[in-house]
mmCIF file of C-alpha atoms in Angstrom:
data_model
loop_
_atom_site.group_PDB
_atom_site.id
_atom_site.type_symbol
_atom_site.label_atom_id
_atom_site.label_comp_id
_atom_site.label_asym_id
_atom_site.label_seq_id
_atom_site.Cartn_x
_atom_site.Cartn_y
_atom_site.Cartn_z
ATOM 1 C CA GLY N 258 103.520 -61.338 40.400
ATOM 2 C CA SER N 259 101.370 -61.540 37.313
ATOM 3 C CA ILE N 260 101.488 -61.349 33.550
ATOM 4 C CA SER N 261 98.623 -59.384 32.036
ATOM 5 C CA GLY N 262 97.997 -58.228 28.524
ATOM 6 C CA MET N 263 95.644 -57.530 25.673
ATOM 7 C CA VAL N 264 95.527 -59.621 22.506
ATOM 8 C CA MET N 265 95.037 -57.369 19.487
ATOM 9 C CA PHE N 266 94.121 -58.066 15.875
ATOM 10 C CA THR N 267 95.387 -55.625 13.272
ATOM 11 C CA GLY N 268 93.733 -55.199 9.910
ATOM 12 C CA THR N 269 90.353 -56.451 8.794
ATOM 13 C CA PRO N 270 89.352 -59.721 10.464
ATOM 14 C CA PRO N 271 88.080 -62.510 8.223
ATOM 15 C CA ALA N 272 84.328 -62.914 8.043
ATOM 16 C CA ASN N 273 83.025 -65.846 10.038
ATOM 17 C CA GLU N 274 80.973 -68.369 8.103
ATOM 18 C CA ALA N 275 77.205 -68.230 8.470
ATOM 19 C CA VAL N 276 75.649 -71.323 10.047
ATOM 20 C CA ASP N 277 72.326 -72.805 8.972
ATOM 21 C CA MET N 278 70.471 -73.649 12.181
ATOM 22 C CA SER N 279 67.045 -73.696 10.544
ATOM 23 C CA GLU N 280 66.497 -77.304 11.641
ATOM 24 C CA GLU N 281 67.258 -76.365 15.248
ATOM 25 C CA GLN N 282 64.792 -73.556 15.947
ATOM 26 C CA ALA N 283 65.600 -73.398 19.659
ATOM 27 C CA CYS N 284 69.197 -72.555 18.773
ATOM 28 C CA ASP N 285 68.466 -70.374 15.763
ATOM 29 C CA ALA N 286 66.200 -68.152 17.863
ATOM 30 C CA LYS N 287 69.134 -67.248 20.125
ATOM 31 C CA TRP N 288 70.900 -65.458 17.268
ATOM 32 C CA PRO N 289 68.627 -62.638 15.977
ATOM 33 C CA ASP N 290 71.340 -61.385 13.603
ATOM 34 C CA GLY N 291 71.881 -64.870 12.213
ATOM 35 C CA PRO N 292 74.249 -67.477 13.675
ATOM 36 C CA THR N 293 77.874 -67.604 12.584
ATOM 37 C CA ASN N 294 80.772 -69.883 13.444
ATOM 38 C CA PRO N 295 82.949 -67.639 15.680
ATOM 39 C CA VAL N 296 86.365 -68.888 14.559
ATOM 40 C CA VAL N 297 87.913 -65.399 14.725
ATOM 41 C CA SER N 298 86.171 -63.295 17.374
ATOM 42 C CA VAL N 299 87.297 -59.650 17.148
ATOM 43 C CA SER N 300 85.701 -56.630 18.839
ATOM 44 C CA ASP N 301 87.231 -53.185 18.217
ATOM 45 C CA GLY N 302 90.528 -54.834 17.369
ATOM 46 C CA HIS N 303 90.559 -57.073 20.449
ATOM 47 C CA LEU N 304 90.894 -60.811 19.827
ATOM 48 C CA ALA N 305 89.090 -63.354 22.020
ATOM 49 C CA ASN N 306 89.667 -67.084 22.486
ATOM 50 C CA VAL N 307 93.463 -66.962 22.532
ATOM 51 C CA PHE N 308 95.039 -69.474 24.915
ATOM 52 C CA VAL N 309 98.039 -67.991 26.728
ATOM 53 C CA ARG N 310 100.422 -70.085 28.829
ATOM 54 C CA VAL N 311 103.889 -69.993 30.327
ATOM 55 C CA THR N 312 106.113 -72.473 28.479
ATOM 56 C CA ALA N 313 109.528 -71.891 30.109
ATOM 57 C CA GLY N 314 111.088 -70.378 33.208
ATOM 58 C CA LEU N 315 108.881 -71.903 35.880
ATOM 59 C CA PRO N 316 110.289 -73.638 38.959
ATOM 60 C CA ASP N 317 109.948 -77.403 39.056
ATOM 61 C CA GLY N 318 106.559 -78.742 40.104
ATOM 62 C CA PRO N 319 104.495 -80.599 40.879
ATOM 63 C CA TYR N 320 101.715 -78.082 41.291
ATOM 64 C CA PRO N 321 98.502 -78.821 43.212
ATOM 65 C CA THR N 322 95.474 -79.658 41.108
ATOM 66 C CA PRO N 323 92.704 -77.031 41.383
ATOM 67 C CA THR N 324 89.634 -78.142 43.301
ATOM 68 C CA GLY N 325 87.260 -76.086 41.131
ATOM 69 C CA ASP N 326 85.977 -77.341 37.793
ATOM 70 C CA ALA N 327 86.532 -75.740 34.421
ATOM 71 C CA VAL N 328 83.259 -75.464 32.482
ATOM 72 C CA ILE N 329 82.209 -75.567 28.839
ATOM 73 C CA ASP N 330 78.521 -75.111 28.052
ATOM 74 C CA GLN N 331 76.542 -75.824 24.902
ATOM 75 C CA VAL N 332 74.277 -72.838 24.303
ATOM 76 C CA GLY N 333 72.579 -71.935 21.058
ATOM 77 C CA CYS N 334 74.322 -74.857 19.363
ATOM 78 C CA LEU N 335 77.749 -73.388 20.070
ATOM 79 C CA TYR N 336 80.365 -74.249 22.686
ATOM 80 C CA THR N 337 80.812 -71.474 25.264
ATOM 81 C CA PRO N 338 83.577 -70.631 25.857
ATOM 82 C CA ARG N 339 85.176 -71.848 22.670
ATOM 83 C CA VAL N 340 88.620 -72.131 24.286
ATOM 84 C CA VAL N 341 89.236 -73.195 27.888
ATOM 85 C CA GLY N 342 92.246 -74.298 29.917
ATOM 86 C CA VAL N 343 92.542 -77.000 32.573
ATOM 87 C CA MET N 344 95.359 -78.490 34.595
ATOM 88 C CA THR N 345 96.161 -82.170 34.325
ATOM 89 C CA GLY N 346 93.828 -83.989 36.689
ATOM 90 C CA GLN N 347 91.391 -81.058 36.942
ATOM 91 C CA THR N 348 87.760 -81.771 36.123
ATOM 92 C CA LEU N 349 86.225 -80.315 32.977
ATOM 93 C CA GLU N 350 82.445 -80.107 33.261
ATOM 94 C CA ILE N 351 80.612 -80.106 29.929
ATOM 95 C CA ARG N 352 77.002 -78.906 30.094
ATOM 96 C CA ASN N 353 74.121 -79.027 27.653
ATOM 97 C CA SER N 354 71.894 -75.957 28.056
ATOM 98 C CA ASP N 355 70.012 -76.563 24.799
ATOM 99 C CA PRO N 356 66.695 -78.456 24.661
ATOM 100 C CA LEU N 357 68.040 -80.911 22.106
ATOM 101 C CA LEU N 358 70.640 -83.606 21.519
ATOM 102 C CA HIS N 359 74.348 -82.822 21.498
ATOM 103 C CA ASN N 360 77.216 -85.251 21.236
ATOM 104 C CA VAL N 361 80.601 -84.283 22.696
ATOM 105 C CA LYS N 362 83.539 -85.945 20.965
ATOM 106 C CA ALA N 363 87.135 -85.303 22.061
ATOM 107 C CA THR N 364 89.987 -86.244 19.711
ATOM 108 C CA PRO N 365 93.230 -85.779 21.669
ATOM 109 C CA THR N 366 96.621 -87.228 20.747
ATOM 110 C CA ALA N 367 98.299 -87.446 24.177
ATOM 111 C CA ASN N 368 95.176 -88.211 26.206
ATOM 112 C CA ARG N 369 92.372 -90.724 26.013
ATOM 113 C CA GLY N 370 89.500 -89.608 23.816
ATOM 114 C CA PHE N 371 85.842 -89.709 24.726
ATOM 115 C CA ASN N 372 82.484 -89.550 22.999
ATOM 116 C CA ARG N 373 79.531 -88.558 25.193
ATOM 117 C CA SER N 374 75.889 -88.214 24.190
ATOM 118 C CA GLN N 375 73.901 -85.488 25.956
ATOM 119 C CA PRO N 376 70.349 -85.839 24.652
ATOM 120 C CA ARG N 377 68.585 -83.596 27.174
ATOM 121 C CA GLU N 378 68.802 -80.048 28.436
ATOM 122 C CA GLY N 379 70.586 -79.821 31.776
ATOM 123 C CA MET N 380 72.774 -82.877 31.280
ATOM 124 C CA THR N 381 76.429 -82.690 32.267
ATOM 125 C CA SER N 382 79.482 -84.870 31.854
ATOM 126 C CA ARG N 383 82.776 -84.654 33.740
ATOM 127 C CA GLU N 384 86.132 -85.450 32.195
ATOM 128 C CA THR N 385 89.791 -85.247 33.191
ATOM 129 C CA PHE N 386 93.047 -85.345 31.241
ATOM 130 C CA SER N 387 96.202 -87.034 32.515
ATOM 131 C CA ALA N 388 98.777 -85.485 30.167
ATOM 132 C CA ALA N 389 99.590 -81.950 29.066
ATOM 133 C CA GLU N 390 98.337 -81.290 25.527
ATOM 134 C CA ILE N 391 97.896 -78.181 23.387
ATOM 135 C CA MET N 392 95.138 -78.438 22.268
ATOM 136 C CA VAL N 393 92.425 -81.088 22.710
ATOM 137 C CA PRO N 394 89.714 -80.557 20.046
ATOM 138 C CA LEU N 395 86.057 -81.003 20.934
ATOM 139 C CA GLU N 396 83.294 -81.364 18.378
ATOM 140 C CA CYS N 397 79.624 -82.217 18.191
ATOM 141 C CA SER N 398 78.842 -85.149 15.922
ATOM 142 C CA VAL N 399 75.275 -83.877 15.503
ATOM 143 C CA HIS N 400 76.124 -80.264 14.593
ATOM 144 C CA GLY N 401 79.256 -80.172 12.472
ATOM 145 C CA TRP N 402 79.983 -76.476 13.046
ATOM 146 C CA MET N 403 80.342 -76.911 16.814
ATOM 147 C CA ASN N 404 84.005 -76.869 17.831
ATOM 148 C CA ALA N 405 85.919 -76.036 21.008
ATOM 149 C CA TYR N 406 89.462 -76.466 22.259
ATOM 150 C CA VAL N 407 90.846 -77.472 25.646
ATOM 151 C CA GLY N 408 94.387 -76.516 26.630
ATOM 152 C CA VAL N 409 95.744 -79.057 29.131
ATOM 153 C CA VAL N 410 98.700 -77.774 31.146
ATOM 154 C CA ASP N 411 100.694 -79.328 34.009
ATOM 155 C CA HIS N 412 100.895 -76.012 35.909
ATOM 156 C CA PRO N 413 98.383 -73.265 36.808
ATOM 157 C CA TYR N 414 99.940 -70.447 34.767
ATOM 158 C CA PHE N 415 97.586 -70.052 31.830
ATOM 159 C CA ALA N 416 94.608 -67.959 30.734
ATOM 160 C CA THR N 417 92.260 -67.384 27.802
ATOM 161 C CA SER N 418 91.650 -63.950 26.334
ATOM 162 C CA GLY N 419 88.119 -62.681 26.898
ATOM 163 C CA ALA N 420 85.787 -60.809 24.568
ATOM 164 C CA ASN N 421 87.827 -57.632 25.139
ATOM 165 C CA GLY N 422 91.093 -59.449 24.373
ATOM 166 C CA SER N 423 92.396 -59.250 27.936
ATOM 167 C CA PHE N 424 94.086 -62.013 29.909
ATOM 168 C CA SER N 425 95.866 -62.305 33.248
ATOM 169 C CA ILE N 426 98.142 -65.001 34.663
ATOM 170 C CA THR N 427 98.623 -64.545 38.402
ATOM 171 C CA GLY N 428 100.662 -65.985 41.250
ATOM 172 C CA LEU N 429 103.990 -66.115 39.419
ATOM 173 C CA PRO N 430 107.270 -66.032 41.344
ATOM 174 C CA ASP N 431 109.813 -63.450 40.224
ATOM 175 C CA GLY N 432 111.642 -64.559 37.109
ATOM 176 C CA THR N 433 111.880 -64.412 33.335
ATOM 177 C CA TYR N 434 109.376 -66.492 31.420
ATOM 178 C CA THR N 435 108.551 -67.556 27.900
ATOM 179 C CA VAL N 436 104.862 -67.008 27.166
ATOM 180 C CA GLU N 437 103.035 -68.535 24.217
ATOM 181 C CA ALA N 438 99.733 -67.364 22.740
ATOM 182 C CA TRP N 439 97.741 -69.867 20.639
ATOM 183 C CA HIS N 440 94.809 -69.298 18.281
ATOM 184 C CA GLU N 441 93.039 -72.027 16.350
ATOM 185 C CA THR N 442 93.595 -70.470 12.898
ATOM 186 C CA LEU N 443 96.053 -67.612 13.456
ATOM 187 C CA GLY N 444 98.812 -69.791 14.910
ATOM 188 C CA THR N 445 101.129 -69.063 17.838
ATOM 189 C CA GLU N 446 103.284 -66.191 19.050
ATOM 190 C CA THR N 447 105.862 -66.229 21.850
ATOM 191 C CA ALA N 448 107.397 -63.498 24.009
ATOM 192 C CA GLU N 449 109.838 -63.177 26.900
ATOM 193 C CA VAL N 450 108.380 -61.542 30.020
ATOM 194 C CA THR N 451 110.131 -60.642 33.289
ATOM 195 C CA VAL N 452 108.314 -60.448 36.609
ATOM 196 C CA ALA N 453 110.311 -58.637 39.323
ATOM 197 C CA ASP N 454 109.448 -57.675 42.908
ATOM 198 C CA GLY N 455 105.966 -59.112 42.504
ATOM 199 C CA ALA N 456 105.078 -56.538 39.830
ATOM 200 C CA ALA N 457 102.989 -57.224 36.767
ATOM 201 C CA GLY N 458 104.730 -58.114 33.541
#
């Protein structure tokens, strides 16, 4: 079965802060309407960059580690996507698609931190996390507005809401689950969801 949904934002979303990229023309040129720091990303009431995961109700693991990598790119002096999930032991590939220096600094509490310089376009680094942690912050020491978050989970039942607010967690056995939604400034919400006869919850 699966758990699918849409993350909505009611009311008027807060304005995101403008970012001065005038010293990084290659990045500034990518944002014709002016760059902003997309802390709260809302489109027609739909909220992106919400990390959704099952927190209770799952059968005991362990669960196999995915063979595919999760990816965060640095494009236009912003992390894309801003929020990503990985399983413990899964590789996170961090790319630099900008023709300038970025520095990727992770400041976890349950995992080992890292600080990687990526001075050239096309560079990548590959990292893994050994312990579940919600969330691991990433920042760029060169560009202080650049932030991202990695949700590290010890099972495969998680997702991040897209630009249209939608998310889907698939492959769940029948059962009743607690699901948590996390946003970097709006906090967390939980709900109980039942999956029966392989149907979507």
